Every structure is written in structure tokens, then in C-alpha cells.
Coordinates of C-alpha atoms in Angstrom, one line a residue:
Chain U
M1 CA -25.0 -52.8 43.2
P2 CA -25.8 -53.2 46.9
T3 CA -29.5 -53.9 47.5
E4 CA -30.1 -50.3 48.4
I5 CA -28.3 -47.3 47.1
P6 CA -26.3 -45.8 49.9
A7 CA -27.4 -42.3 51.0
D8 CA -23.9 -40.9 50.1
S9 CA -24.0 -42.3 46.6
V10 CA -24.8 -40.3 43.5
G11 CA -27.0 -43.3 42.6
L12 CA -27.7 -44.7 39.1
I13 CA -25.9 -42.7 36.5
Q14 CA -26.2 -42.8 32.7
P15 CA -23.1 -42.0 30.8
Q16 CA -23.6 -39.4 28.1
S17 CA -21.6 -38.7 24.9
A18 CA -20.7 -35.6 23.0
F19 CA -19.6 -35.7 19.4
F20 CA -17.2 -33.0 18.1
E21 CA -17.0 -32.3 14.4
E22 CA -14.3 -29.8 14.6
A23 CA -10.9 -31.4 14.0
L24 CA -8.5 -31.6 17.0
P25 CA -4.9 -30.8 16.1
L26 CA -2.6 -32.9 18.3
R27 CA 0.9 -32.4 19.7
C28 CA 2.3 -35.2 17.6
G29 CA 1.5 -33.2 14.5
R30 CA -1.5 -35.3 13.4
S31 CA -5.1 -34.5 14.1
L32 CA -8.4 -36.2 14.8
S33 CA -10.9 -35.1 12.2
D34 CA -13.8 -35.7 14.6
Y35 CA -14.2 -37.5 17.9
T36 CA -16.6 -38.5 20.6
L37 CA -16.2 -38.0 24.3
V38 CA -18.1 -40.1 26.8
Y39 CA -18.7 -38.5 30.2
E40 CA -20.8 -38.6 33.3
T41 CA -22.0 -35.8 35.5
Y42 CA -23.0 -35.8 39.1
G43 CA -24.9 -33.0 41.0
T44 CA -26.5 -29.9 39.4
L45 CA -24.9 -27.1 37.5
N46 CA -25.9 -23.8 39.2
A47 CA -27.4 -20.8 37.3
D48 CA -24.1 -19.0 36.7
A49 CA -22.2 -22.3 36.0
S50 CA -19.7 -21.5 38.7
N51 CA -19.8 -24.8 40.6
A52 CA -18.4 -27.2 38.1
I53 CA -15.5 -29.5 39.0
L54 CA -13.7 -31.6 36.3
I55 CA -12.3 -34.9 37.4
C56 CA -9.3 -36.1 35.3
H57 CA -8.7 -39.8 35.3
A58 CA -5.4 -41.7 35.6
L59 CA -3.8 -44.4 33.4
S60 CA -6.5 -47.1 33.6
G61 CA -9.4 -44.8 34.6
H62 CA -12.5 -43.7 32.7
H63 CA -15.6 -41.6 32.9
H64 CA -17.4 -43.8 35.5
A65 CA -16.0 -42.2 38.6
A66 CA -19.0 -42.4 41.0
G67 CA -22.3 -44.2 41.5
F68 CA -23.6 -47.2 39.5
N69 CA -24.3 -47.6 35.8
S70 CA -26.7 -50.4 36.3
V71 CA -28.4 -52.4 39.1
E72 CA -26.1 -55.3 38.2
D73 CA -22.9 -53.4 39.0
R74 CA -21.0 -55.0 41.8
K75 CA -18.9 -52.0 42.5
P76 CA -19.4 -48.2 42.2
G77 CA -17.2 -45.9 40.1
W78 CA -13.5 -45.7 40.6
W79 CA -13.6 -42.6 42.9
D80 CA -16.9 -43.2 44.6
A81 CA -15.1 -42.9 47.9
C82 CA -14.6 -39.2 47.3
I83 CA -17.4 -38.1 45.1
G84 CA -21.0 -38.0 46.3
P85 CA -23.4 -36.2 48.6
G86 CA -21.5 -35.2 51.7
K87 CA -18.2 -36.6 50.4
A88 CA -14.9 -34.8 49.8
I89 CA -16.2 -33.6 46.4
D90 CA -19.8 -32.9 47.6
T91 CA -22.3 -33.3 44.8
N92 CA -24.8 -31.4 47.0
H93 CA -22.7 -28.3 46.2
Y94 CA -20.8 -29.1 43.0
F95 CA -21.6 -30.2 39.5
V96 CA -19.0 -32.9 38.8
V97 CA -17.9 -33.8 35.3
S98 CA -15.9 -36.9 34.6
L99 CA -14.9 -38.1 31.1
N100 CA -13.1 -40.9 29.4
N101 CA -10.1 -39.4 27.7
L102 CA -9.3 -39.6 24.0
G103 CA -7.4 -42.8 23.2
G104 CA -9.3 -44.6 25.9
C105 CA -11.2 -47.8 25.6
H106 CA -14.4 -47.0 27.4
G107 CA -16.4 -45.2 24.8
S108 CA -14.5 -42.1 23.8
T109 CA -12.7 -42.1 20.5
G110 CA -9.6 -44.4 20.8
P111 CA -7.8 -47.2 19.1
M112 CA -10.9 -49.4 19.2
S113 CA -12.9 -46.8 17.3
Q114 CA -13.3 -46.8 13.5
D115 CA -10.8 -44.7 11.6
P116 CA -12.9 -42.6 9.2
D117 CA -10.1 -42.8 6.6
T118 CA -9.9 -46.6 6.4
G119 CA -13.2 -47.8 7.8
R120 CA -11.3 -50.1 10.1
P121 CA -10.5 -49.7 13.8
Y122 CA -7.5 -47.4 14.4
G123 CA -5.6 -49.9 16.4
P124 CA -2.0 -49.0 16.5
D125 CA -2.6 -46.2 14.0
F126 CA -4.4 -44.1 16.5
P127 CA -2.3 -40.9 17.0
I128 CA -0.2 -40.6 20.2
I129 CA -2.2 -38.3 22.4
A130 CA -0.4 -35.9 24.8
V131 CA -1.7 -34.6 28.1
R132 CA -2.2 -31.1 26.4
D133 CA -4.4 -32.8 23.7
W134 CA -6.7 -34.3 26.4
V135 CA -6.9 -30.9 28.1
K136 CA -7.8 -29.2 24.8
S137 CA -10.6 -31.8 24.2
Q138 CA -11.8 -31.3 27.8
A139 CA -12.0 -27.6 27.2
R140 CA -14.2 -28.2 24.2
L141 CA -16.4 -30.4 26.4
A142 CA -16.6 -27.5 28.9
D143 CA -17.7 -25.2 26.1
R144 CA -20.4 -27.7 25.2
L145 CA -21.6 -27.9 28.8
G146 CA -21.7 -24.1 29.1
I147 CA -18.8 -24.1 31.6
D148 CA -16.6 -21.1 31.1
C149 CA -14.6 -21.5 34.3
W150 CA -14.2 -24.6 36.4
H151 CA -14.5 -24.2 40.1
A152 CA -11.7 -26.7 40.2
V153 CA -9.9 -29.3 38.0
V154 CA -9.0 -32.3 40.1
G155 CA -6.8 -35.3 39.3
G156 CA -4.6 -37.9 40.8
S157 CA -1.5 -39.4 39.2
L158 CA -1.8 -38.9 35.4
G159 CA -5.0 -37.0 36.2
G160 CA -3.0 -34.6 38.3
M161 CA -0.9 -33.9 35.2
Q162 CA -4.0 -33.0 33.3
A163 CA -5.1 -30.6 36.1
L164 CA -1.6 -29.0 36.0
R165 CA -1.8 -28.7 32.2
W166 CA -5.2 -26.9 32.6
S167 CA -3.6 -24.3 34.8
I168 CA -0.9 -23.6 32.1
D169 CA -3.0 -23.8 28.9
Y170 CA -6.2 -22.3 30.1
P171 CA -5.3 -20.1 33.1
D172 CA -8.5 -18.2 33.1
R173 CA -10.7 -21.2 33.0
L174 CA -10.2 -22.6 36.5
K175 CA -10.2 -21.2 40.0
G176 CA -8.6 -24.2 41.6
C177 CA -6.2 -26.9 40.6
A178 CA -5.7 -30.0 42.7
V179 CA -2.7 -32.1 41.8
I180 CA -2.7 -35.3 43.8
A181 CA -0.1 -38.0 44.0
S182 CA 1.4 -36.7 40.8
A183 CA 4.7 -35.3 39.4
P184 CA 5.7 -32.5 37.1
K185 CA 7.4 -35.1 34.8
L186 CA 8.4 -38.7 34.9
S187 CA 11.7 -39.8 36.3
A188 CA 13.9 -42.4 34.5
Q189 CA 12.6 -45.0 36.9
N190 CA 9.0 -44.2 36.1
I191 CA 9.7 -44.4 32.3
A192 CA 11.6 -47.6 32.8
F193 CA 8.5 -49.2 34.5
N194 CA 6.4 -48.0 31.6
E195 CA 8.8 -49.4 29.1
V196 CA 8.7 -52.9 30.7
A197 CA 4.9 -52.7 30.6
R198 CA 5.0 -51.8 26.9
Q199 CA 7.5 -54.6 26.1
A200 CA 5.3 -57.1 27.9
I201 CA 2.5 -56.1 25.6
V202 CA 4.3 -55.8 22.3
S203 CA 6.2 -59.0 22.7
D204 CA 3.0 -61.0 23.3
P205 CA 2.6 -63.2 20.2
D206 CA -1.0 -62.2 20.1
F207 CA -0.1 -58.5 19.7
H208 CA 0.3 -58.6 15.9
Q209 CA 1.8 -55.1 15.8
G210 CA -1.3 -53.8 17.4
R211 CA -3.6 -55.3 14.8
Y212 CA -4.9 -58.1 17.1
F213 CA -8.5 -57.5 16.2
D214 CA -7.7 -58.4 12.6
H215 CA -6.5 -61.8 14.0
D216 CA -9.5 -62.2 16.2
T217 CA -7.3 -62.2 19.3
R218 CA -6.0 -59.9 22.1
P219 CA -2.6 -59.8 23.7
K220 CA -4.1 -60.8 27.0
R221 CA -0.9 -62.2 28.6
G222 CA 1.1 -59.1 27.8
L223 CA -1.5 -56.8 29.1
M224 CA -1.8 -59.0 32.2
L225 CA 1.9 -58.7 32.9
A226 CA 1.9 -55.0 32.3
R227 CA -0.9 -54.6 34.8
M228 CA 0.8 -56.9 37.4
L229 CA 3.9 -54.8 37.2
G230 CA 2.0 -51.6 37.4
H231 CA 0.0 -52.8 40.3
I232 CA 3.1 -53.5 42.3
T233 CA 4.1 -49.9 41.9
Y234 CA 0.7 -48.7 43.1
L235 CA 1.1 -50.5 46.4
S236 CA 3.7 -49.9 49.2
D237 CA 6.0 -52.5 50.6
S238 CA 4.2 -52.2 54.0
S239 CA 0.7 -52.4 52.5
M240 CA 1.7 -55.6 50.6
R241 CA 3.2 -57.1 53.7
E242 CA 0.1 -56.2 55.7
K243 CA -2.3 -57.6 53.0
F244 CA -0.4 -60.7 52.0
G245 CA 2.7 -61.3 54.1
R246 CA 4.0 -64.6 53.0
D247 CA 0.7 -66.3 53.3
L248 CA 0.4 -69.5 51.3
R249 CA -2.6 -70.3 49.1
T250 CA -2.7 -74.0 50.1
G251 CA -1.0 -73.8 53.4
K252 CA 2.2 -75.4 52.1
L253 CA 4.9 -75.0 49.5
N254 CA 4.2 -76.9 46.3
F255 CA 7.7 -77.1 44.8
N256 CA 6.5 -76.1 41.4
F257 CA 6.1 -72.8 39.5
D258 CA 2.4 -72.3 40.2
A259 CA 1.3 -69.5 42.6
D260 CA 2.4 -70.6 46.0
F261 CA 1.9 -67.3 47.8
E262 CA -1.3 -65.3 48.1
V263 CA 0.4 -62.2 46.6
E264 CA 1.1 -64.2 43.4
S265 CA -2.5 -65.2 43.0
Y266 CA -3.7 -61.7 43.8
L267 CA -1.5 -60.2 41.1
R268 CA -2.6 -62.8 38.6
Y269 CA -6.2 -62.2 39.4
Q270 CA -5.8 -58.4 39.1
G271 CA -3.9 -58.8 35.9
E272 CA -6.3 -61.2 34.3
N273 CA -9.3 -59.2 35.3
F274 CA -7.7 -56.1 33.8
S275 CA -6.7 -57.8 30.6
D276 CA -10.4 -58.7 30.0
Q277 CA -11.5 -55.1 30.3
F278 CA -8.8 -53.0 28.9
D279 CA -7.4 -52.5 25.4
A280 CA -3.7 -53.0 24.9
N281 CA -3.3 -50.2 22.4
T282 CA -4.9 -47.8 24.9
Y283 CA -2.5 -49.0 27.6
L284 CA 0.5 -48.3 25.3
L285 CA -0.9 -44.9 24.5
M286 CA -1.5 -43.9 28.1
T287 CA 2.0 -44.8 29.2
K288 CA 3.4 -42.7 26.4
A289 CA 1.3 -39.7 27.5
L290 CA 2.8 -40.2 30.9
D291 CA 6.4 -40.4 29.6
Y292 CA 6.0 -37.3 27.3
F293 CA 4.5 -35.1 30.0
D294 CA 7.0 -32.4 30.8
P295 CA 5.4 -28.9 30.8
A296 CA 8.7 -27.3 31.7
G297 CA 10.1 -28.6 28.4
D298 CA 8.6 -25.7 26.5
H299 CA 10.5 -23.3 28.9
D300 CA 14.1 -24.5 28.8
G301 CA 13.3 -26.9 31.7
D302 CA 12.3 -24.0 34.0
L303 CA 9.1 -25.2 35.6
A304 CA 8.7 -22.0 37.7
R305 CA 8.7 -19.9 34.5
C306 CA 6.3 -22.3 32.9
L307 CA 3.9 -22.1 35.9
S308 CA 4.1 -18.3 36.1
Q309 CA 1.4 -18.4 33.4
A310 CA -1.1 -19.9 35.8
H311 CA -3.4 -17.8 38.0
C312 CA -5.5 -20.3 39.8
R313 CA -4.9 -21.5 43.4
F314 CA -3.2 -24.9 43.6
L315 CA -3.5 -27.7 46.0
V316 CA -0.7 -30.3 45.9
A317 CA -1.1 -33.5 47.9
S318 CA 1.2 -36.5 48.3
F319 CA 1.2 -39.7 50.3
S320 CA 4.0 -40.8 52.6
T321 CA 4.3 -44.3 51.2
D322 CA 3.8 -43.5 47.5
W323 CA 7.0 -44.5 45.7
R324 CA 5.6 -44.3 42.2
F325 CA 5.2 -40.5 42.6
A326 CA 6.9 -40.0 45.9
P327 CA 6.3 -36.9 48.0
E328 CA 9.6 -35.5 46.7
R329 CA 8.0 -35.3 43.2
S330 CA 5.2 -33.2 44.6
Q331 CA 7.7 -31.0 46.5
E332 CA 9.4 -30.3 43.1
L333 CA 6.1 -28.9 41.9
V334 CA 5.5 -27.0 45.0
R335 CA 9.0 -25.5 44.9
A336 CA 8.4 -24.3 41.3
L337 CA 5.0 -22.8 42.3
T338 CA 6.4 -20.9 45.2
R339 CA 9.3 -19.7 43.1
A340 CA 6.7 -18.5 40.6
R341 CA 4.8 -16.9 43.5
R342 CA 1.7 -18.8 42.7
Q343 CA -0.9 -19.6 45.3
V344 CA -0.3 -23.1 46.6
S345 CA -0.9 -25.3 49.6
Y346 CA 0.8 -28.6 50.1
L347 CA 0.2 -31.5 52.4
E348 CA 2.0 -34.9 52.6
I349 CA -0.6 -37.3 54.0
D350 CA 0.5 -40.1 56.2
A351 CA -1.0 -43.1 54.6
P352 CA 0.1 -46.8 54.2
Q353 CA -1.5 -47.5 50.9
G354 CA 1.2 -46.3 48.6
H355 CA 0.3 -44.6 45.3
D356 CA -3.2 -46.1 45.5
A357 CA -3.9 -44.0 48.6
F358 CA -5.3 -41.2 46.4
L359 CA -8.4 -43.3 45.8
F360 CA -9.1 -43.9 49.5
P361 CA -11.3 -41.7 51.8
I362 CA -8.5 -41.0 54.3
P363 CA -9.9 -38.5 56.8
E364 CA -7.1 -35.9 56.5
Y365 CA -7.2 -36.2 52.7
V366 CA -11.0 -35.8 52.6
A367 CA -10.8 -32.8 54.9
L368 CA -8.0 -31.3 52.7
I369 CA -10.0 -31.6 49.4
E370 CA -13.1 -30.4 51.1
G371 CA -11.4 -27.5 52.7
F372 CA -9.6 -26.5 49.5
L373 CA -12.8 -26.6 47.4
G374 CA -14.7 -24.7 50.1
S375 CA -12.0 -22.0 50.3
L376 CA -12.2 -21.4 46.6
A377 CA -15.9 -20.6 46.9
T378 CA -15.6 -18.1 49.8
A379 CA -12.5 -16.0 49.5
E380 CA -9.8 -14.9 47.1
G381 CA -7.4 -16.3 49.6
A382 CA -4.6 -14.9 51.7
A383 CA -1.6 -15.5 49.6
Chain Q
M1 CA -6.6 -13.0 68.2
R2 CA -3.2 -13.3 69.7
P3 CA -2.1 -9.8 70.7
D4 CA 1.5 -10.3 69.5
L5 CA 0.2 -10.4 66.0
D6 CA -0.8 -6.8 66.3
Y7 CA 2.8 -5.8 67.0
I8 CA 4.0 -7.8 64.1
E9 CA 1.5 -6.1 61.8
H10 CA 3.3 -2.8 62.3
W11 CA 6.5 -4.1 61.1
I12 CA 5.1 -5.4 57.8
T13 CA 5.0 -3.3 54.7
N14 CA 1.9 -3.2 52.6
G15 CA 1.8 -5.7 49.7
S16 CA 5.0 -7.5 50.8
H17 CA 5.8 -11.1 50.2
V18 CA 5.9 -12.9 53.5
L19 CA 6.8 -16.4 54.8
D20 CA 5.5 -17.4 58.2
L21 CA 7.5 -20.3 59.6
G22 CA 5.5 -22.5 62.0
C23 CA 2.3 -20.6 60.9
G24 CA -0.1 -22.6 63.1
D25 CA -3.7 -22.2 61.9
G26 CA -2.8 -19.3 59.6
S27 CA -4.3 -16.5 61.8
L28 CA -1.3 -14.1 61.3
L29 CA -1.2 -14.6 57.5
A30 CA -5.0 -14.2 57.2
L31 CA -4.7 -10.9 59.2
L32 CA -1.7 -9.7 57.2
H33 CA -3.5 -10.5 54.0
Q34 CA -6.6 -8.6 55.1
R35 CA -4.9 -5.6 56.6
K36 CA -1.7 -5.4 54.6
Q37 CA -2.5 -7.2 51.4
V38 CA 0.5 -9.4 51.8
T39 CA 1.2 -12.4 49.6
G40 CA 3.1 -15.5 50.6
Y41 CA 2.9 -18.7 52.5
G42 CA 2.9 -20.4 55.8
M43 CA 5.0 -23.4 56.7
E44 CA 3.7 -25.9 59.1
I45 CA 4.3 -29.4 60.2
D46 CA 1.0 -30.2 62.0
T47 CA -1.7 -31.7 59.7
Q48 CA -4.6 -30.2 61.7
N49 CA -3.0 -26.8 61.5
I50 CA -2.5 -27.2 57.8
L51 CA -6.1 -28.1 57.3
A52 CA -7.2 -25.1 59.3
C53 CA -5.0 -22.9 57.0
V54 CA -6.4 -24.5 53.8
R55 CA -10.0 -24.0 55.1
Q56 CA -9.5 -20.3 55.5
G57 CA -7.7 -19.9 52.2
V58 CA -4.3 -19.3 53.7
D59 CA -1.6 -20.9 51.5
V60 CA 0.5 -23.3 53.6
I61 CA 3.3 -25.7 52.8
H62 CA 3.8 -28.9 54.8
Q63 CA 7.5 -28.7 55.9
D64 CA 9.6 -29.8 58.8
L65 CA 11.7 -26.6 59.5
N66 CA 14.5 -28.8 61.0
E67 CA 15.0 -30.2 57.5
G68 CA 16.1 -26.8 56.4
L69 CA 15.0 -24.2 54.0
D70 CA 17.7 -24.9 51.3
D71 CA 15.1 -25.1 48.6
I72 CA 14.2 -21.5 48.9
D73 CA 16.0 -18.9 46.9
D74 CA 18.1 -16.1 48.5
Q75 CA 16.2 -12.9 49.3
S76 CA 12.9 -14.3 47.8
F77 CA 10.7 -12.9 50.6
D78 CA 10.4 -9.4 52.0
T79 CA 9.9 -10.6 55.5
V80 CA 10.2 -14.0 57.1
I81 CA 8.4 -14.5 60.4
M82 CA 8.7 -17.0 63.1
T83 CA 6.5 -16.6 66.2
Q84 CA 7.1 -18.6 69.4
S85 CA 8.8 -21.5 67.6
L86 CA 12.5 -20.7 67.5
Q87 CA 13.1 -22.5 70.9
Q88 CA 11.5 -25.6 69.4
T89 CA 14.0 -26.0 66.5
H90 CA 17.1 -28.2 66.4
K91 CA 19.4 -25.5 65.3
P92 CA 18.0 -22.0 66.1
D93 CA 21.1 -20.1 65.0
R94 CA 21.0 -21.8 61.7
I95 CA 17.3 -21.0 61.3
V96 CA 17.9 -17.3 62.0
E97 CA 20.7 -17.3 59.4
E98 CA 18.4 -19.0 56.9
M99 CA 15.6 -16.5 57.6
L100 CA 17.9 -13.7 56.7
R101 CA 19.2 -15.5 53.6
I102 CA 15.8 -16.1 52.1
G103 CA 14.2 -12.9 53.5
K104 CA 15.3 -9.3 53.4
Q105 CA 14.1 -8.9 56.9
A106 CA 12.9 -11.2 59.7
I107 CA 10.6 -11.1 62.7
V108 CA 11.3 -13.5 65.5
T109 CA 9.3 -13.8 68.7
F110 CA 10.2 -16.2 71.6
P111 CA 9.6 -16.7 75.3
N112 CA 12.3 -15.3 77.7
F113 CA 14.1 -17.9 79.8
G114 CA 15.6 -15.0 81.7
H115 CA 12.3 -13.9 83.2
W116 CA 12.5 -13.5 87.0
T117 CA 9.9 -16.2 87.7
V118 CA 11.9 -18.7 85.7
R119 CA 15.2 -17.7 87.4
S120 CA 13.6 -17.9 90.8
Y121 CA 11.9 -21.2 90.1
L122 CA 15.2 -22.8 89.2
A123 CA 17.0 -21.1 92.1
L124 CA 14.4 -22.0 94.7
H125 CA 13.2 -25.5 93.6
G126 CA 16.3 -26.7 91.8
R127 CA 14.0 -28.0 89.1
M128 CA 13.3 -27.0 85.5
P129 CA 10.7 -24.2 85.6
V130 CA 7.1 -25.0 84.9
S131 CA 4.7 -22.0 84.6
E132 CA 1.6 -20.8 82.9
N133 CA 3.7 -19.4 80.1
L134 CA 6.0 -22.5 80.0
P135 CA 3.7 -25.3 81.0
Y136 CA 5.8 -28.3 80.0
T137 CA 7.8 -30.8 82.0
W138 CA 11.5 -31.1 81.0
Y139 CA 11.1 -34.5 79.3
D140 CA 8.0 -33.7 77.1
T141 CA 8.6 -30.1 76.2
P142 CA 8.7 -29.0 72.6
N143 CA 10.9 -26.2 73.7
I144 CA 14.4 -27.8 73.3
H145 CA 16.5 -24.7 73.2
F146 CA 15.9 -22.2 76.0
F147 CA 17.5 -18.8 75.8
T148 CA 17.1 -15.3 77.1
F149 CA 16.8 -11.9 75.3
R150 CA 20.4 -11.2 76.2
D151 CA 21.5 -14.6 74.6
F152 CA 19.6 -13.7 71.4
E153 CA 21.2 -10.3 71.2
V154 CA 24.6 -11.7 71.7
L155 CA 24.0 -14.1 68.8
C156 CA 22.9 -11.2 66.7
R157 CA 26.0 -9.3 67.5
E158 CA 28.3 -12.3 66.8
R159 CA 26.6 -13.0 63.4
N160 CA 26.4 -9.3 62.3
I161 CA 22.7 -9.3 62.5
K162 CA 21.2 -5.9 62.9
I163 CA 18.3 -5.4 65.3
L164 CA 15.9 -2.9 63.7
E165 CA 13.3 -2.9 66.5
R166 CA 12.6 -4.8 69.7
T167 CA 9.4 -5.0 71.7
V168 CA 9.4 -6.8 75.1
V169 CA 6.0 -7.6 76.7
D170 CA 4.5 -9.8 79.4
R171 CA 2.4 -12.9 78.8
N172 CA -0.6 -10.7 77.9
H173 CA 1.5 -8.9 75.4
Q174 CA 1.4 -5.7 77.4
A175 CA 4.5 -3.6 78.0
N176 CA 5.0 -1.6 81.3
W177 CA 7.7 0.5 83.0
K178 CA 9.2 -2.5 84.8
I179 CA 9.7 -4.3 81.5
N180 CA 11.1 -1.2 79.9
L181 CA 13.6 -0.8 82.8
M182 CA 14.7 -4.4 83.0
P183 CA 13.5 -6.3 80.0
N184 CA 15.6 -9.4 80.4
L185 CA 14.3 -9.8 84.0
M186 CA 10.8 -8.6 83.6
G187 CA 9.8 -9.4 80.0
E188 CA 8.2 -12.7 79.1
I189 CA 8.0 -12.5 75.4
A190 CA 10.2 -10.6 73.0
L191 CA 9.6 -9.6 69.4
Y192 CA 12.6 -8.8 67.3
H193 CA 12.7 -7.2 63.9
I194 CA 16.1 -8.0 62.4
T195 CA 18.0 -7.7 59.1
R196 CA 21.6 -8.0 57.8

């Protein structure tokens, strides 16, 4: 943590946890007999519980979205740039809830948790969780917190898919839905990248069919490769060129297979760091949730028909250099929403950061989120 | 508020589904929503305008109109509106055709290049007209297709487009007897209500 907590930070935050005894039936046909959700909240819930905003995290995210968990933390939560007093999601006005999704590895029930049936960690036996299962578990958390209707559900990337799923499955429980840098389903290319990531993990000799804890090891190399690959898809060609160019680590070529270029050492560092903190089974699970997401699938592929169930206002935002979920993918969603005559606004934000742009406080983007959330409070809207 | 919006309001049916191409800061849609309970969207290319729309709760889609409206289904809007932007598009005739494909009716407004001040400016100075109403120099004007009321009506005739109503006004959006007598010479802005 910086020596002083910045004025626009939510400050020191203690994660909380909620235990649910009611079984959760899952899309895969199995169910979780009980489960725990770990979450954080920022800001204050108002008297009629009408100012709550749910933040849904992406593939490698978790509940710690803003502020600091301890004075030793070097960095704040993953979306601290946009959540805090006076920020895009202003905690002076809103009560923000951010949770770790089921299947995660940051405290909520997941592959590292104990399977009540066997007394051992679930590991690879943890059921495959779908986006709709997460949303169902989030709705139960909302019940627990006394939130009948979210002011908005907000998410980027895989988080955007959860926000979209909320609008379909619980149409009366949100006023606004912000789907950022996301897509209504994955393309073959997206799935292909996920498959390479999964293969990197499962082909690591330390993977042991997902039972690595029994062997006192972890598939670190596989997870590192998966993250390196993923990381490339989060950046744009131009942002990598800008950040690394062809800069050499030692100022000269070494004519061996070590990392000559800065970009190589950066990716290795990112991959290694990630593989220390993240669970391989969770990574596999999250990529599957992405691959399986296709809400139109229940409606003969007709996304407009699927979305005609929603009544909230939508905000769809994309970033010009995002090629993982390119602006065209957001436009697909917007097209379906307008066809279904749903209330939607769309902006493609000019930004060099690629897919990662959704994490940055880009002025137009901040103004967009702020404006959208504010308009939900004041009017029913013009459309 | 822009006075031309008042005229447009009269041509819009209560509760209709409207698309406003080049909607600016969303004033027209906000007004139509308030007074006519319309639903629908604006389309806009400028980020600051889009943010202004979002702030006031007007639904707006970021779209370059020159890239076409192919994605929109036939006859999916009651009225498609375009105010003061047709002269800025790459293919105005194509846009008008598209407006009547996706909308049952359309409302188009544009500045008249046949106004007497414009004609006399060009005749006297031999240079492209610059005026209060058309303040740009030829090289940095967003107005890339200039046309007159008569030009527009000829286009409508050629393409079998029916003009339901026409209002011709001056820059303050007032009509007067001179304009009524010689619209293409005396009128500065025209508002056309068209259909197939």
C-alpha cells in the first residue's frame, strides 16, 4: 500500500464471506450441496437498497476489485481505477458488491475447497460451472444482502457475459446492465485460444489429471504458458510495440534460447507471477465457462428473441484495438438488442490498450460509465 | 431548443419507434420521448455527443452512417429522421433510400444551396459561399454534397419517393410570404416528410 491511502480510494477493505446451505443445481446437471461466496463491498447501501451495483469479474479476477486488503499490499484491487469515491463507479453514491465466483481460487467454493462427499479437495471433480450458475449464486448473495434490484450489474469480458445473463435470467432484478469489452458468445478463434491454454495445463507432467495436490505439486509451467498466451490476446499489437518494441534485455543478441527481448521476459514474469497465485483447475473451469456461454442457444440461435426477455437499460462498450472481443462482437449484441427493441446505448472507445483497456480509467470510458449509471438514477430514459 | 425540432414533432405519431441519424446531443429524441412517448435510438459518430445522450438517458448507438445501415431490418422503424446531416454523407441518395427501407416514413432537413445569398455570393465573388448559415471554407467543410430544394425534389421524383409534407424556413426557422412564394430562392432550411 502507498504510505497514505489516496483520497479517491475505498481504503482498507475486509473481505466477507457468506455460506449457503441450500443446494445449487448447476447447468451441467450436477449440483453443489452447499457453498461459500467471498465478497467485498464498498460504499453504503441506502435505506431502500436501490443504490447497489454488482461487479462481475473476468477470467482471472476475484472479489478484491478496489482498495487494499492490508497495509502490506503493493497494489490495490483489480478495478481500483474505476471504483472509489469520485471515480466512474462512485462509492459516494453507490454500494458496490464484488464477489469471487464459484469455481474460483480466492476463497469462494472451488476446486481447492473440500468436497463434502470425499473429504478431499474437489480438484478436477469440481463441477463445470456455467455463467448462468454464477448468476444464480450472485442472486442468492443479493437476497442475503437485502438487495432486491441492482441499480446496475457491470462487467468486462467474461464479467460482461454475467451481466448479460442477469438481464435474461432475472429481468426484474436490475435497472441497468453494462456489458464491456465482451461478446454474446465466443468465436472459433476465441475457443481455439482457450483450448491451447487448457492443453498447456493438462500436458504439464505436474498436472496429474488435476490431482496435483495429492502429489504435492502444481502444474506451474502449464499455467504459466496459458497465462502468457492469454496475456498476448489482452494486449494490442500497437501497445506491445509501444511498450517493448524490439528492446533487448542485455543490449545485444545472445544467440541462445534465453529471453533476448524485453517482451519475452515480460511475458515470463507475468506468467510466473500468475502461476504462483492461481489454481490450474480454476483456470480450466473459467475457460470452459467462456466457451459454453451462448444465451441465444436456448432460442434457436436467435439472440434478439433471447434478449426480448430483458427489461433493463443496456450499456455496451468496446475498445478500438481489442481483438480478443473486438468491437464487431459488441455490435452483434447491440444489433440483437435493437432488433428486440431493448433500451441500449453503444460506444466504441478509441484506446490503444487492446482488451485490457476495460481496466483503465480512459476519460471517455469513465464519463460513459458515470453518465450511464447517473441516467439510471434520474429518468426512465428516452427510448 | 432548436426551432426545427418543433416542426418535426408535428410529423411524429404518439408512441412511434424512431431512429434519429446523426442525433447530436439527443435533444430531439429527448423532446420526442417527453412529448410523444416515442421509443427508439439515436445514431451518432461523435464521442462527446454520445456521452451527452447517455447522460440524459437518450439511447444512442455509435455508428458511422457512411458505413451503411445494412444491419437494420426493413421497415423496423416508424420514422427515420435526419436533421442537417444529409449534405455531410458520402452517398446522400443511398442514405435516403436506406431511410425508407428501414423506416415506414422519413424526415429529412438540410440547408438550401439555392438560397439567393448563396447564389449571389458565388456569382459576385466567384468563390464558394461562406455565410452565417454555411460558415465553412471549401476545404474544411463537413458539408461535402451541396444541393438545393429543387435538386432534392428531383431525386424524390426519380426514385419514386412521395413527399408527404414540406416546410421551408429561414435560418431562424420562420416561414414568411417570400419563402412561400419562392422557396428555392428565399428558403434557407427545408424540412421534408417523405415515404414510399
